[in-house]
XYZ file of N, CA and C in Angstrom:
405
model
N 225.042 30.611 24.057
C 226.271 31.255 23.635
C 227.179 31.505 24.829
N 226.553 31.890 25.952
C 227.319 32.139 27.159
C 228.003 30.851 27.627
N 227.317 29.727 27.495
C 227.871 28.436 27.882
C 229.067 28.072 27.003
N 228.982 28.394 25.733
C 230.083 28.117 24.809
C 231.345 28.853 25.242
N 231.243 30.128 25.541
C 232.408 30.912 25.958
C 232.949 30.442 27.313
N 232.059 30.034 28.191
C 232.488 29.534 29.488
C 233.269 28.222 29.328
N 232.771 27.344 28.474
C 233.480 26.089 28.199
C 234.829 26.352 27.528
N 234.869 27.293 26.616
C 236.116 27.650 25.940
C 237.130 28.213 26.935
N 236.653 29.024 27.861
C 237.516 29.596 28.896
C 238.151 28.483 29.743
N 237.346 27.523 30.198
C 237.867 26.430 31.019
C 238.795 25.515 30.220
N 238.541 25.393 28.943
C 239.426 24.602 28.091
C 240.819 25.218 28.043
N 240.908 26.527 27.870
C 242.204 27.206 27.836
C 242.905 27.151 29.191
N 242.152 27.328 30.259
C 242.736 27.266 31.605
C 243.268 25.857 31.873
N 242.486 24.855 31.532
C 242.898 23.460 31.765
C 244.113 23.066 30.951
N 244.169 23.499 29.699
C 245.332 23.157 28.873
C 246.573 23.893 29.351
N 246.417 25.096 29.872
C 247.560 25.836 30.418
C 248.142 25.147 31.634
N 247.287 24.620 32.485
C 247.755 23.899 33.670
C 248.455 22.611 33.255
N 247.902 21.911 32.288
C 248.517 20.665 31.826
C 249.888 20.921 31.213
N 250.038 21.989 30.457
C 251.335 22.310 29.859
C 252.332 22.777 30.907
N 251.863 23.464 31.926
C 252.758 23.949 32.978
C 253.360 22.795 33.761
N 252.665 21.687 33.898
C 253.182 20.538 34.624
C 254.263 19.819 33.835
N 254.317 19.988 32.545
C 255.262 19.268 31.702
C 256.530 20.072 31.423
N 256.764 21.162 32.133
C 257.924 22.008 31.863
C 259.091 21.700 32.796
N 259.188 20.466 33.270
C 260.287 20.080 34.145
C 261.605 20.138 33.376
N 262.635 20.580 34.063
C 263.958 20.712 33.464
C 264.486 19.329 33.098
N 264.990 19.195 31.876
C 265.597 17.945 31.433
C 266.916 18.263 30.761
N 267.905 17.428 31.019
C 269.262 17.713 30.565
C 269.773 16.638 29.619
N 270.950 16.914 29.055
C 271.648 15.998 28.167
C 273.034 15.730 28.739
N 273.435 14.465 28.725
C 274.771 14.072 29.180
C 275.469 13.395 28.010
N 276.664 13.885 27.653
C 277.424 13.278 26.559
C 278.831 12.958 27.043
N 279.469 12.032 26.355
C 280.832 11.656 26.710
C 281.383 10.661 25.712
N 282.568 10.134 26.010
C 283.226 9.170 25.136
C 283.964 8.143 25.983
N 284.173 6.973 25.407
C 284.916 5.899 26.062
C 286.137 5.591 25.205
N 287.318 5.587 25.843
C 288.573 5.325 25.130
C 289.380 4.267 25.878
N 290.388 3.717 25.186
C 291.295 2.787 25.848
C 292.501 3.547 26.380
N 293.517 2.833 26.886
C 294.657 3.515 27.492
C 295.500 4.284 26.480
N 295.385 3.969 25.184
C 296.067 4.739 24.140
C 295.184 5.860 23.587
N 294.088 6.134 24.246
C 293.123 7.173 23.875
C 292.429 6.892 22.545
N 292.359 5.620 22.157
C 291.619 5.225 20.957
C 290.169 4.964 21.358
N 289.221 5.424 20.547
C 287.805 5.229 20.900
C 287.425 3.751 20.894
N 286.574 3.386 21.825
C 286.078 2.012 21.914
C 284.609 1.990 21.523
N 284.304 1.253 20.469
C 282.907 1.143 20.062
C 282.258 -0.061 20.742
N 280.976 -0.009 20.864
C 280.139 -1.041 21.482
C 280.421 -1.246 22.968
N 280.960 -0.247 23.643
C 281.114 -0.324 25.099
C 279.764 -0.011 25.743
N 279.467 -0.664 26.825
C 278.229 -0.421 27.559
C 278.445 0.732 28.529
N 277.544 1.700 28.494
C 277.625 2.866 29.371
C 276.297 2.966 30.118
N 276.376 3.128 31.439
C 275.165 3.177 32.265
C 275.180 4.421 33.139
N 274.032 5.083 33.223
C 273.851 6.271 34.053
C 273.120 5.851 35.327
N 273.720 6.161 36.489
C 273.160 5.770 37.777
C 272.802 6.993 38.607
N 271.725 6.875 39.370
C 271.326 7.905 40.317
C 272.181 7.748 41.567
N 272.772 8.824 42.044
C 273.679 8.756 43.186
C 272.942 8.432 44.479
N 271.713 8.861 44.622
C 270.973 8.687 45.872
C 270.780 7.220 46.239
N 270.406 6.390 45.270
C 270.132 4.987 45.570
C 270.831 4.016 44.623
N 271.750 4.500 43.820
C 272.511 3.681 42.859
C 271.610 2.942 41.874
N 270.437 3.483 41.601
C 269.538 2.843 40.647
C 269.933 3.225 39.222
N 269.744 2.280 38.316
C 270.041 2.506 36.904
C 268.986 3.430 36.319
N 269.421 4.527 35.697
C 268.500 5.487 35.093
C 268.367 5.205 33.604
N 269.503 5.118 32.914
C 269.515 4.835 31.476
C 270.799 4.106 31.132
N 270.789 3.422 30.005
C 272.007 2.789 29.510
C 272.119 3.041 28.014
N 273.345 2.932 27.513
C 273.600 3.182 26.094
C 274.802 2.359 25.652
N 274.991 2.294 24.353
C 276.143 1.638 23.738
C 276.892 2.707 22.953
N 278.221 2.699 23.047
C 278.995 3.701 22.319
C 278.964 3.425 20.822
N 279.082 4.498 20.041
C 279.099 4.361 18.587
C 280.530 4.082 18.111
N 280.755 4.126 16.800
C 282.066 3.814 16.224
C 283.149 4.785 16.677
N 282.776 5.993 17.052
C 283.761 6.967 17.532
C 283.863 6.963 19.060
N 283.259 5.981 19.711
C 283.347 5.845 21.159
C 282.451 6.786 21.932
N 281.562 7.496 21.257
C 280.733 8.505 21.923
C 279.382 7.929 22.348
N 278.839 8.518 23.405
C 277.520 8.148 23.906
C 276.788 9.407 24.349
N 275.468 9.295 24.479
C 274.672 10.410 24.992
C 273.433 9.881 25.699
N 273.049 10.605 26.729
C 271.816 10.345 27.450
C 270.959 11.593 27.326
N 269.724 11.432 26.861
C 268.812 12.553 26.658
C 267.707 12.527 27.706
N 267.115 13.685 27.952
C 265.957 13.849 28.833
C 266.222 13.298 30.235
N 267.289 13.791 30.855
C 267.649 13.394 32.208
C 267.090 14.423 33.187
N 266.428 13.960 34.211
C 265.823 14.848 35.206
C 266.883 15.341 36.189
N 266.618 16.442 36.880
C 267.591 16.973 37.848
C 267.938 15.956 38.934
N 269.189 16.021 39.376
C 269.658 15.117 40.425
C 271.160 14.943 40.344
N 271.686 14.080 41.193
C 273.110 13.754 41.205
C 273.303 12.384 40.572
N 274.256 12.295 39.659
C 274.449 11.081 38.880
C 275.926 10.732 38.755
N 276.170 9.487 38.323
C 277.494 9.066 37.883
C 277.311 8.060 36.754
N 278.381 7.848 35.981
C 278.335 6.978 34.810
C 279.367 5.870 34.987
N 278.983 4.642 34.608
C 279.913 3.513 34.588
C 279.982 2.988 33.164
N 281.190 2.587 32.764
C 281.375 2.035 31.429
C 282.136 0.725 31.527
N 281.775 -0.220 30.671
C 282.460 -1.510 30.664
C 282.464 -2.089 29.259
N 283.453 -2.929 29.030
C 283.589 -3.638 27.756
C 284.355 -4.916 28.049
N 283.953 -6.009 27.425
C 284.597 -7.284 27.674
C 286.093 -7.194 27.370
N 286.908 -7.659 28.291
C 288.354 -7.615 28.124
C 288.992 -6.356 28.679
N 288.175 -5.443 29.208
C 288.669 -4.182 29.773
C 288.137 -4.035 31.194
N 288.841 -3.230 31.984
C 288.362 -2.944 33.339
C 287.193 -1.958 33.272
N 286.375 -1.952 34.306
C 285.240 -1.027 34.383
C 285.722 0.352 34.815
N 285.132 1.394 34.245
C 285.493 2.770 34.582
C 284.266 3.494 35.123
N 284.491 4.351 36.132
C 283.399 5.096 36.760
C 283.741 6.582 36.740
N 282.765 7.416 36.370
C 282.979 8.867 36.332
C 282.865 9.458 37.730
N 283.273 10.701 37.850
C 283.036 11.452 39.075
C 281.553 11.786 39.159
N 281.099 12.125 40.345
C 279.722 12.550 40.548
C 279.478 13.882 39.845
N 278.314 14.048 39.233
C 277.956 15.334 38.643
C 276.498 15.633 38.953
N 276.185 16.925 38.932
C 274.847 17.385 39.307
C 274.145 17.996 38.107
N 272.886 17.639 37.937
C 272.045 18.234 36.901
C 271.005 19.096 37.599
N 270.962 20.371 37.218
C 269.955 21.297 37.732
C 269.643 22.312 36.642
N 268.897 23.341 36.974
C 268.493 24.342 35.981
C 269.691 25.059 35.368
N 270.804 25.140 36.093
C 271.998 25.817 35.579
C 272.879 24.898 34.745
N 272.799 23.596 34.983
C 273.636 22.615 34.279
C 272.753 21.674 33.472
N 272.413 22.076 32.247
C 271.528 21.270 31.407
C 272.271 20.472 30.349
N 273.514 20.835 30.074
C 274.313 20.129 29.067
C 275.631 19.729 29.716
N 275.728 18.466 30.092
C 276.900 17.951 30.785
C 277.775 17.214 29.778
N 279.048 17.605 29.699
C 280.024 16.891 28.876
C 281.047 16.276 29.818
N 281.095 14.950 29.843
C 282.003 14.249 30.737
C 283.383 14.097 30.109
N 284.398 13.990 30.967
C 285.732 13.647 30.470
C 285.675 12.229 29.931
N 286.625 11.888 29.064
C 286.644 10.537 28.501
C 286.748 9.498 29.608
N 285.915 8.478 29.519
C 286.019 7.340 30.422
C 287.064 6.404 29.831
N 288.146 6.178 30.545
C 289.251 5.379 30.023
C 289.170 3.966 30.580
N 289.110 2.985 29.676
C 289.089 1.582 30.060
C 290.472 0.993 29.828
N 291.000 0.320 30.829
C 292.306 -0.328 30.708
C 292.104 -1.788 30.365
N 292.877 -2.260 29.387
C 292.749 -3.666 29.023
C 293.330 -4.508 30.145
N 292.686 -5.600 30.404
C 293.126 -6.489 31.478
C 293.081 -7.920 31.010
N 293.777 -8.762 31.743
C 293.773 -10.174 31.403
C 292.480 -10.791 31.913
N 291.877 -11.569 31.066
C 290.709 -12.324 31.487
C 291.057 -13.792 31.370
N 290.646 -14.556 32.327
C 290.966 -15.979 32.294
C 289.704 -16.780 32.561
N 289.678 -17.928 31.968
C 288.571 -18.851 32.182
C 289.161 -20.172 32.645
N 288.561 -20.739 33.662
C 289.045 -21.996 34.197
C 287.944 -23.022 34.071
N 288.259 -24.113 33.439
C 287.266 -25.159 33.239
C 287.557 -26.318 34.169
N 286.530 -26.864 34.756
C 286.650 -28.035 35.610
C 285.711 -29.103 35.083
N 286.162 -30.333 35.183
C 285.263 -31.410 34.789
C 284.284 -31.663 35.931
N 283.076 -32.033 35.619
C 282.093 -32.269 36.672
C 282.466 -33.494 37.505
N 282.038 -33.507 38.777
C 282.330 -34.643 39.640
C 281.582 -35.889 39.195
N 280.411 -35.716 38.664
C 279.637 -36.853 38.196
C 279.100 -36.568 36.806
N 279.096 -37.607 35.998
C 278.513 -37.507 34.666
C 277.436 -38.568 34.554
N 276.294 -38.197 34.084
C 275.198 -39.142 33.929
C 274.992 -39.449 32.456
N 274.961 -40.719 32.158
C 274.667 -41.179 30.810
C 273.390 -42.008 30.868
N 272.800 -42.287 29.754
C 271.553 -43.038 29.735
C 271.707 -44.439 30.313
N 272.856 -45.060 30.106
C 272.987 -46.447 30.526
C 273.836 -46.636 31.777
N 274.600 -45.608 32.209
C 275.479 -45.806 33.360
C 275.748 -44.492 34.076
N 276.305 -44.576 35.282
C 276.706 -43.416 36.075
C 278.216 -43.476 36.240
N 278.882 -42.363 35.923
C 280.337 -42.335 35.986
C 280.754 -41.275 36.996
N 281.698 -41.619 37.898
C 282.199 -40.686 38.896
C 283.654 -40.384 38.603
N 284.018 -39.114 38.576
C 285.409 -38.717 38.309
C 286.169 -38.560 39.599
């Protein structure tokens, strides 16, 4: 019986230590992506980067109202980049996540439409089964 209570005691102590390790602060980052007329842009790519080494932390796609969110972000300094085909890339200001700042709401990331061009060139050489052609 004494062994049972001793095992039960260590079980509670061990589970308390395991739960204490999992109480790291985690934050939420939300924002929106709009165009120059302040209309929401859906399906824009939004990426969260760590400021220390510019590593990608998380990425998301905006919904129909242009909004995005990143959940369970660990403390640190971050910035957000947003892009959409046919628009320029937008980058947020640096922001800090710590125990005091757990819910970050970013200003709208504004993407400006830009001209995109594609230039096609014919290859210098074309190979066919029966002959070689040089342009």
